[in-house]
mmCIF file of C-alpha atoms in Angstrom:
data_model
loop_
_atom_site.group_PDB
_atom_site.id
_atom_site.type_symbol
_atom_site.label_atom_id
_atom_site.label_comp_id
_atom_site.label_asym_id
_atom_site.label_seq_id
_atom_site.Cartn_x
_atom_site.Cartn_y
_atom_site.Cartn_z
ATOM 1 C CA MET A 1 69.066 138.133 135.871
ATOM 2 C CA SER A 2 67.412 140.546 132.883
ATOM 3 C CA GLN A 3 65.647 138.290 130.334
ATOM 4 C CA PHE A 4 67.944 140.255 127.594
ATOM 5 C CA GLN A 5 71.726 139.476 127.632
ATOM 6 C CA VAL A 6 74.370 140.311 125.303
ATOM 7 C CA ASN A 7 77.622 137.617 125.776
ATOM 8 C CA SER A 8 80.535 137.404 123.446
ATOM 9 C CA TYR A 9 82.600 134.559 122.983
ATOM 10 C CA THR A 10 85.425 132.923 120.200
ATOM 11 C CA ASP A 11 84.689 130.669 117.471
ATOM 12 C CA THR A 12 87.512 131.166 115.059
ATOM 13 C CA PHE A 13 86.206 134.582 115.278
ATOM 14 C CA LYS A 14 84.805 136.750 118.096
ATOM 15 C CA ILE A 15 81.194 136.103 118.134
ATOM 16 C CA TYR A 16 78.362 138.314 119.997
ATOM 17 C CA GLU A 17 75.163 136.528 121.150
ATOM 18 C CA LEU A 18 71.987 138.341 121.871
ATOM 19 C CA ILE A 19 69.820 136.454 123.975
ATOM 20 C CA GLU A 20 65.867 136.784 124.929
ATOM 21 C CA GLU A 21 65.375 134.341 127.268
ATOM 22 C CA SER A 22 61.633 134.692 127.168
ATOM 23 C CA THR A 23 61.076 133.804 123.868
ATOM 24 C CA SER A 24 64.185 131.422 123.904
ATOM 25 C CA SER A 25 65.619 133.701 120.937
ATOM 26 C CA ARG A 26 68.996 134.060 120.189
ATOM 27 C CA ILE A 27 71.116 136.232 117.450
ATOM 28 C CA ARG A 28 74.698 135.463 116.678
ATOM 29 C CA VAL A 29 76.704 137.939 115.271
ATOM 30 C CA CYS A 30 80.773 138.263 113.945
ATOM 31 C CA PRO A 31 81.484 142.011 113.154
ATOM 32 C CA GLU A 32 84.643 140.801 112.059
ATOM 33 C CA ARG A 33 83.624 138.995 109.094
ATOM 34 C CA GLY A 34 81.503 141.568 107.397
ATOM 35 C CA GLY A 35 79.103 142.159 110.256
ATOM 36 C CA ILE A 36 77.294 138.920 109.370
ATOM 37 C CA VAL A 37 74.254 137.265 111.292
ATOM 38 C CA ILE A 38 75.108 133.959 111.481
ATOM 39 C CA GLY A 39 72.514 132.443 113.308
ATOM 40 C CA CYS A 40 68.805 133.677 113.945
ATOM 41 C CA GLN A 41 67.321 131.505 116.396
ATOM 42 C CA LEU A 42 63.508 133.113 116.974
ATOM 43 C CA ASN A 43 61.257 131.270 119.498
ATOM 44 C CA GLY A 44 63.218 128.374 119.751
ATOM 45 C CA LEU A 45 63.646 127.627 116.116
ATOM 46 C CA GLU A 46 66.997 128.298 113.967
ATOM 47 C CA VAL A 47 65.705 129.669 110.547
ATOM 48 C CA PHE A 48 69.173 130.405 109.077
ATOM 49 C CA TYR A 49 71.571 127.885 107.239
ATOM 50 C CA LEU A 50 75.291 128.210 107.792
ATOM 51 C CA ASP A 51 77.814 126.357 105.760
ATOM 52 C CA LYS A 52 80.061 126.610 109.025
ATOM 53 C CA ALA A 53 83.389 126.027 106.527
ATOM 54 C CA THR A 54 82.737 128.769 104.585
ATOM 55 C CA PHE A 55 82.725 131.109 107.617
ATOM 56 C CA GLU A 56 85.713 129.774 109.157
ATOM 57 C CA HIS A 57 87.909 130.286 106.256
ATOM 58 C CA PRO A 58 88.907 133.866 106.490
ATOM 59 C CA THR A 59 88.640 134.817 102.720
ATOM 60 C CA ALA A 60 85.967 132.687 101.637
ATOM 61 C CA ASN A 61 82.472 134.037 100.829
ATOM 62 C CA ILE A 62 80.290 132.838 103.745
ATOM 63 C CA ARG A 63 77.285 130.260 102.742
ATOM 64 C CA GLY A 64 75.088 131.247 104.832
ATOM 65 C CA GLY A 65 73.908 133.624 107.788
ATOM 66 C CA ASN A 66 72.692 136.982 106.461
ATOM 67 C CA PRO A 67 75.588 138.920 104.770
ATOM 68 C CA ILE A 68 75.363 142.750 104.347
ATOM 69 C CA LEU A 69 75.290 144.228 100.768
ATOM 70 C CA PHE A 70 76.374 147.518 100.186
ATOM 71 C CA PRO A 71 77.255 149.665 97.963
ATOM 72 C CA ILE A 72 75.717 147.422 95.613
ATOM 73 C CA CYS A 73 73.528 144.238 95.494
ATOM 74 C CA GLY A 74 74.418 141.782 93.199
ATOM 75 C CA GLN A 75 76.821 141.689 90.255
ATOM 76 C CA LEU A 76 78.339 144.067 87.790
ATOM 77 C CA GLU A 77 79.129 143.127 84.273
ATOM 78 C CA ASN A 78 82.960 142.344 84.492
ATOM 79 C CA LYS A 79 83.017 143.468 88.011
ATOM 80 C CA THR A 80 83.344 147.119 86.599
ATOM 81 C CA TYR A 81 81.594 150.029 86.678
ATOM 82 C CA THR A 82 82.153 153.719 85.481
ATOM 83 C CA TRP A 83 81.936 156.992 87.723
ATOM 84 C CA ASN A 84 82.660 160.386 86.861
ATOM 85 C CA GLY A 85 84.695 159.183 83.815
ATOM 86 C CA GLN A 86 86.831 156.834 86.064
ATOM 87 C CA SER A 87 86.520 152.928 85.627
ATOM 88 C CA TYR A 88 86.514 151.126 89.076
ATOM 89 C CA GLU A 89 86.311 147.332 89.989
ATOM 90 C CA MET A 90 84.017 145.959 92.677
ATOM 91 C CA ALA A 91 83.468 142.596 93.307
ATOM 92 C CA ASN A 92 79.824 141.037 93.953
ATOM 93 C CA HIS A 93 77.714 142.419 96.523
ATOM 94 C CA GLY A 94 80.099 145.407 97.618
ATOM 95 C CA VAL A 95 82.420 145.874 100.107
ATOM 96 C CA ALA A 96 80.828 145.534 103.517
ATOM 97 C CA ARG A 97 80.622 141.856 103.289
ATOM 98 C CA THR A 98 84.204 141.625 103.265
ATOM 99 C CA SER A 99 85.120 144.132 105.895
ATOM 100 C CA VAL A 100 85.896 144.241 109.190
ATOM 101 C CA TRP A 101 83.023 146.207 111.242
ATOM 102 C CA GLU A 102 83.883 147.538 114.665
ATOM 103 C CA VAL A 103 81.560 147.472 117.564
ATOM 104 C CA ALA A 104 79.902 150.820 118.917
ATOM 105 C CA GLY A 105 78.486 149.243 121.923
ATOM 106 C CA THR A 106 75.799 146.948 123.113
ATOM 107 C CA ASN A 107 72.223 147.131 124.918
ATOM 108 C CA THR A 108 70.214 144.969 127.703
ATOM 109 C CA ASP A 109 67.621 147.669 128.322
ATOM 110 C CA GLY A 110 64.084 146.588 126.988
ATOM 111 C CA GLU A 111 66.154 144.732 124.194
ATOM 112 C CA ALA A 112 69.407 142.610 123.526
ATOM 113 C CA SER A 113 71.270 144.616 120.708
ATOM 114 C CA ILE A 114 74.711 145.454 119.168
ATOM 115 C CA THR A 115 75.665 148.421 117.138
ATOM 116 C CA ILE A 116 78.268 147.821 114.639
ATOM 117 C CA VAL A 117 79.854 150.758 112.271
ATOM 118 C CA LEU A 118 81.685 150.136 109.267
ATOM 119 C CA ARG A 119 83.810 153.544 107.972
ATOM 120 C CA SER A 120 85.181 154.169 104.481
ATOM 121 C CA ASN A 121 89.036 153.638 104.249
ATOM 122 C CA GLU A 122 91.961 153.222 101.533
ATOM 123 C CA GLU A 123 90.760 149.511 100.717
ATOM 124 C CA THR A 124 86.976 150.551 100.159
ATOM 125 C CA LYS A 125 88.023 153.486 98.357
ATOM 126 C CA GLN A 126 89.942 151.471 95.858
ATOM 127 C CA SER A 127 86.339 149.934 94.572
ATOM 128 C CA PHE A 128 84.275 152.636 95.943
ATOM 129 C CA PRO A 129 85.661 156.425 96.169
ATOM 130 C CA PHE A 130 83.596 157.815 98.817
ATOM 131 C CA ASP A 131 83.733 158.498 102.186
ATOM 132 C CA PHE A 132 80.865 157.048 104.121
ATOM 133 C CA GLU A 133 79.641 155.615 107.557
ATOM 134 C CA VAL A 134 77.341 152.469 108.007
ATOM 135 C CA SER A 135 75.973 151.653 111.266
ATOM 136 C CA PHE A 136 73.634 148.776 111.712
ATOM 137 C CA THR A 137 72.033 147.930 114.995
ATOM 138 C CA TYR A 138 70.674 144.231 115.345
ATOM 139 C CA ALA A 139 68.129 144.347 118.148
ATOM 140 C CA LEU A 140 66.526 141.278 119.574
ATOM 141 C CA VAL A 141 63.109 141.779 121.203
ATOM 142 C CA ASN A 142 59.645 139.915 121.422
ATOM 143 C CA GLY A 143 61.510 137.223 119.478
ATOM 144 C CA GLU A 144 62.098 139.363 116.267
ATOM 145 C CA LEU A 145 65.343 140.548 114.722
ATOM 146 C CA HIS A 146 64.998 144.186 114.094
ATOM 147 C CA ILE A 147 67.826 145.334 111.432
ATOM 148 C CA ARG A 148 68.098 149.104 112.137
ATOM 149 C CA GLN A 149 70.338 150.451 109.427
ATOM 150 C CA GLN A 150 71.797 154.203 108.854
ATOM 151 C CA TYR A 151 73.947 154.902 105.777
ATOM 152 C CA ARG A 152 75.589 158.264 105.775
ATOM 153 C CA ASN A 153 77.637 160.117 102.963
ATOM 154 C CA LEU A 154 80.945 161.900 104.297
ATOM 155 C CA THR A 155 82.151 162.707 100.957
ATOM 156 C CA GLU A 156 82.346 166.393 100.793
ATOM 157 C CA GLY A 157 80.354 168.297 97.712
ATOM 158 C CA GLU A 158 79.372 165.344 96.402
ATOM 159 C CA ALA A 159 76.080 163.263 96.409
ATOM 160 C CA MET A 160 77.027 158.932 96.963
ATOM 161 C CA PRO A 161 75.280 156.371 95.076
ATOM 162 C CA PHE A 162 74.160 153.217 96.345
ATOM 163 C CA TYR A 163 71.684 150.227 97.056
ATOM 164 C CA ALA A 164 72.116 148.282 99.991
ATOM 165 C CA GLY A 165 70.285 144.885 100.826
ATOM 166 C CA PHE A 166 70.468 141.577 102.429
ATOM 167 C CA HIS A 167 71.206 138.147 101.451
ATOM 168 C CA PRO A 168 69.427 135.946 104.374
ATOM 169 C CA TYR A 169 69.851 131.925 103.871
ATOM 170 C CA PHE A 170 66.944 130.281 105.403
ATOM 171 C CA ASN A 171 66.567 126.799 106.205
ATOM 172 C CA ALA A 172 64.388 125.001 103.873
ATOM 173 C CA ASP A 173 62.815 121.448 103.186
ATOM 174 C CA SER A 174 61.748 122.114 99.679
ATOM 175 C CA LYS A 175 62.984 124.373 96.449
ATOM 176 C CA LYS A 176 59.235 124.639 95.977
ATOM 177 C CA LEU A 177 57.593 127.014 98.321
ATOM 178 C CA PRO A 178 54.756 129.531 98.302
ATOM 179 C CA TYR A 179 55.576 132.939 98.837
ATOM 180 C CA GLU A 180 52.892 135.345 100.461
ATOM 181 C CA THR A 181 53.420 138.512 98.440
ATOM 182 C CA ASP A 182 51.585 140.956 96.726
ATOM 183 C CA ALA A 183 53.909 140.411 93.363
ATOM 184 C CA THR A 184 52.830 140.453 89.985
ATOM 185 C CA THR A 185 55.369 138.997 87.949
ATOM 186 C CA TYR A 186 59.038 137.824 88.333
ATOM 187 C CA LEU A 187 61.959 138.102 86.108
ATOM 188 C CA ASP A 188 63.791 134.742 85.789
ATOM 189 C CA TYR A 189 67.596 135.432 85.277
ATOM 190 C CA ASN A 190 67.920 131.765 83.925
ATOM 191 C CA ASP A 191 66.193 132.731 80.665
ATOM 192 C CA MET A 192 65.693 136.396 81.079
ATOM 193 C CA VAL A 193 61.659 136.250 80.942
ATOM 194 C CA GLU A 194 59.730 137.911 82.571
ATOM 195 C CA LYS A 195 56.561 135.750 83.959
ATOM 196 C CA PRO A 196 53.484 135.808 86.010
ATOM 197 C CA TYR A 197 53.754 135.167 89.622
ATOM 198 C CA THR A 198 51.035 132.252 90.626
ATOM 199 C CA GLY A 199 51.812 132.294 94.362
ATOM 200 C CA GLU A 200 54.810 129.812 94.498
ATOM 201 C CA LEU A 201 58.272 129.593 92.897
ATOM 202 C CA ASP A 202 59.902 126.312 92.568
ATOM 203 C CA LEU A 203 63.879 126.921 92.057
ATOM 204 C CA ASP A 204 64.739 123.234 91.700
ATOM 205 C CA GLY A 205 67.125 122.840 88.631
ATOM 206 C CA MET A 206 67.539 126.640 88.423
ATOM 207 C CA VAL A 207 71.209 128.119 88.478
ATOM 208 C CA GLU A 208 70.220 132.033 88.507
ATOM 209 C CA SER A 209 68.168 133.796 90.693
ATOM 210 C CA VAL A 210 64.557 135.350 90.227
ATOM 211 C CA THR A 211 63.559 138.728 91.155
ATOM 212 C CA LEU A 212 59.852 139.216 92.199
ATOM 213 C CA LEU A 213 58.150 142.522 90.656
ATOM 214 C CA GLY A 214 55.630 144.854 91.268
ATOM 215 C CA ALA A 215 54.920 144.562 94.814
ATOM 216 C CA LYS A 216 53.302 147.132 96.808
ATOM 217 C CA LYS A 217 53.175 145.496 100.409
ATOM 218 C CA ARG A 218 56.848 145.561 101.640
ATOM 219 C CA GLU A 219 56.831 141.955 103.277
ATOM 220 C CA ILE A 220 56.831 138.644 102.540
ATOM 221 C CA ALA A 221 56.601 135.306 104.209
ATOM 222 C CA PHE A 222 57.136 131.872 103.645
ATOM 223 C CA PRO A 223 57.459 128.312 105.137
ATOM 224 C CA VAL A 224 60.910 127.216 106.652
ATOM 225 C CA SER A 225 62.239 124.172 107.848
ATOM 226 C CA GLY A 226 60.659 122.879 111.426
ATOM 227 C CA GLY A 227 56.998 123.766 110.275
ATOM 228 C CA ALA A 228 57.563 126.950 110.952
ATOM 229 C CA ARG A 229 56.797 130.391 108.820
ATOM 230 C CA VAL A 230 59.131 133.261 108.632
ATOM 231 C CA ARG A 231 57.825 136.722 107.859
ATOM 232 C CA MET A 232 60.216 139.941 106.832
ATOM 233 C CA THR A 233 58.868 143.529 106.598
ATOM 234 C CA TYR A 234 60.980 145.981 105.372
ATOM 235 C CA ASP A 235 61.029 149.701 104.561
ATOM 236 C CA ASP A 236 59.686 151.216 101.098
ATOM 237 C CA ILE A 237 63.414 151.863 99.787
ATOM 238 C CA PHE A 238 63.543 148.259 99.452
ATOM 239 C CA LYS A 239 61.873 147.892 96.338
ATOM 240 C CA TYR A 240 62.730 144.276 94.995
ATOM 241 C CA VAL A 241 63.044 140.463 96.940
ATOM 242 C CA GLN A 242 65.694 138.275 95.003
ATOM 243 C CA VAL A 243 64.860 134.468 95.710
ATOM 244 C CA TRP A 244 67.776 131.905 94.862
ATOM 245 C CA SER A 245 68.985 128.822 96.039
ATOM 246 C CA VAL A 246 71.780 125.905 95.031
ATOM 247 C CA GLN A 247 70.673 122.600 93.968
ATOM 248 C CA ASP A 248 70.991 119.695 96.833
ATOM 249 C CA LYS A 249 71.780 122.350 99.329
ATOM 250 C CA PRO A 250 69.186 122.727 102.273
ATOM 251 C CA PHE A 251 68.367 126.536 101.775
ATOM 252 C CA VAL A 252 66.620 129.346 99.900
ATOM 253 C CA CYS A 253 67.644 132.956 99.912
ATOM 254 C CA VAL A 254 64.707 135.568 100.022
ATOM 255 C CA GLU A 255 66.714 138.870 100.022
ATOM 256 C CA PRO A 256 65.609 142.524 100.226
ATOM 257 C CA TRP A 257 67.198 144.709 97.878
ATOM 258 C CA MET A 258 67.163 148.580 96.850
ATOM 259 C CA ALA A 259 67.541 147.949 93.400
ATOM 260 C CA MET A 260 68.135 145.199 91.019
ATOM 261 C CA THR A 261 71.729 143.691 89.889
ATOM 262 C CA GLY A 262 73.702 145.871 87.849
ATOM 263 C CA GLU A 263 72.162 149.339 88.742
ATOM 264 C CA LEU A 264 75.558 151.013 89.312
ATOM 265 C CA ASN A 265 75.978 150.334 85.400
ATOM 266 C CA ARG A 266 72.392 151.333 84.387
ATOM 267 C CA GLN A 267 72.245 154.273 86.777
ATOM 268 C CA GLU A 268 68.000 154.531 86.620
ATOM 269 C CA GLU A 269 67.440 153.478 89.967
ATOM 270 C CA LEU A 270 70.436 154.332 92.205
ATOM 271 C CA VAL A 271 69.841 156.097 95.641
ATOM 272 C CA MET A 272 71.699 159.383 95.583
ATOM 273 C CA LEU A 273 72.798 160.333 99.235
ATOM 274 C CA GLU A 274 73.570 163.944 99.333
ATOM 275 C CA SER A 275 76.619 164.870 100.954
ATOM 276 C CA GLY A 276 76.380 165.019 105.070
ATOM 277 C CA LYS A 277 72.934 163.379 104.738
ATOM 278 C CA ALA A 278 72.111 160.487 106.090
ATOM 279 C CA LEU A 279 69.137 157.265 105.230
ATOM 280 C CA ASN A 280 67.842 155.372 107.878
ATOM 281 C CA ALA A 281 66.132 151.990 106.938
ATOM 282 C CA ASN A 282 64.810 148.912 108.672
ATOM 283 C CA LEU A 283 64.143 145.304 108.286
ATOM 284 C CA THR A 284 62.516 142.951 110.622
ATOM 285 C CA ILE A 285 62.310 138.927 110.637
ATOM 286 C CA SER A 286 60.031 137.172 112.671
ATOM 287 C CA CYS A 287 59.023 133.237 113.008
ATOM 288 C CA GLU A 288 55.467 132.038 113.031
ATOM 289 C CA ARG A 289 55.211 128.565 114.488
#
């Protein structure tokens, strides 16, 4: 039997499980709930937090796993933006995380992987008036989760604005954690003050998130439950990392974003993808024990 397997089963929704026996690693993906990874066991340790009740509720925002943020990260003021003179409403973090993704294929040759696709439709166009195709390949190999992304603009004759990102929830025993990053400051959304980053963040008592600023290296590492350390590496287009938690919940969210919250209103750092073009990006999550 190959060390790589891709299985599927039903647990409220259809789940695809990527398995690498040699590293005791398993990735669980639910395409119909926003293409989300709900489980990420690397080298025998589950690093993702999941509130299963929110996953099982068909319209609830999932608290846990790794929600996909597209075409925006974060919030828009009054959940509204204007493009080409017309106003649109868009929920927090965009349309991808509430859409049903299609399975394009699976693979067990040299890795355990699944490719899923989201295409624009009449529902997405109510919030985001562009034709697009987004494909993700989740690949498990060498005890690491690789998320290979492609964002394609199918809109004829018009560039497509977007800024994508991720919202992974990691199991954590403390709100006060050291983050290995070369960021120099952070914007504290609790009081809107930019503060020096001194090697750790204490989210205890914070309601809003913070955004790490000034990082040159596109990677971040931090401790998680179980005595392990998670490391994320990502492409240069992910300029910011958002860090957030909820009081009395055993998780921290460490989120690579292409732009800061509200960017579709500011329109200063938008990714403008030309008609017919595609943008490829990668994110890797590993666990050091």
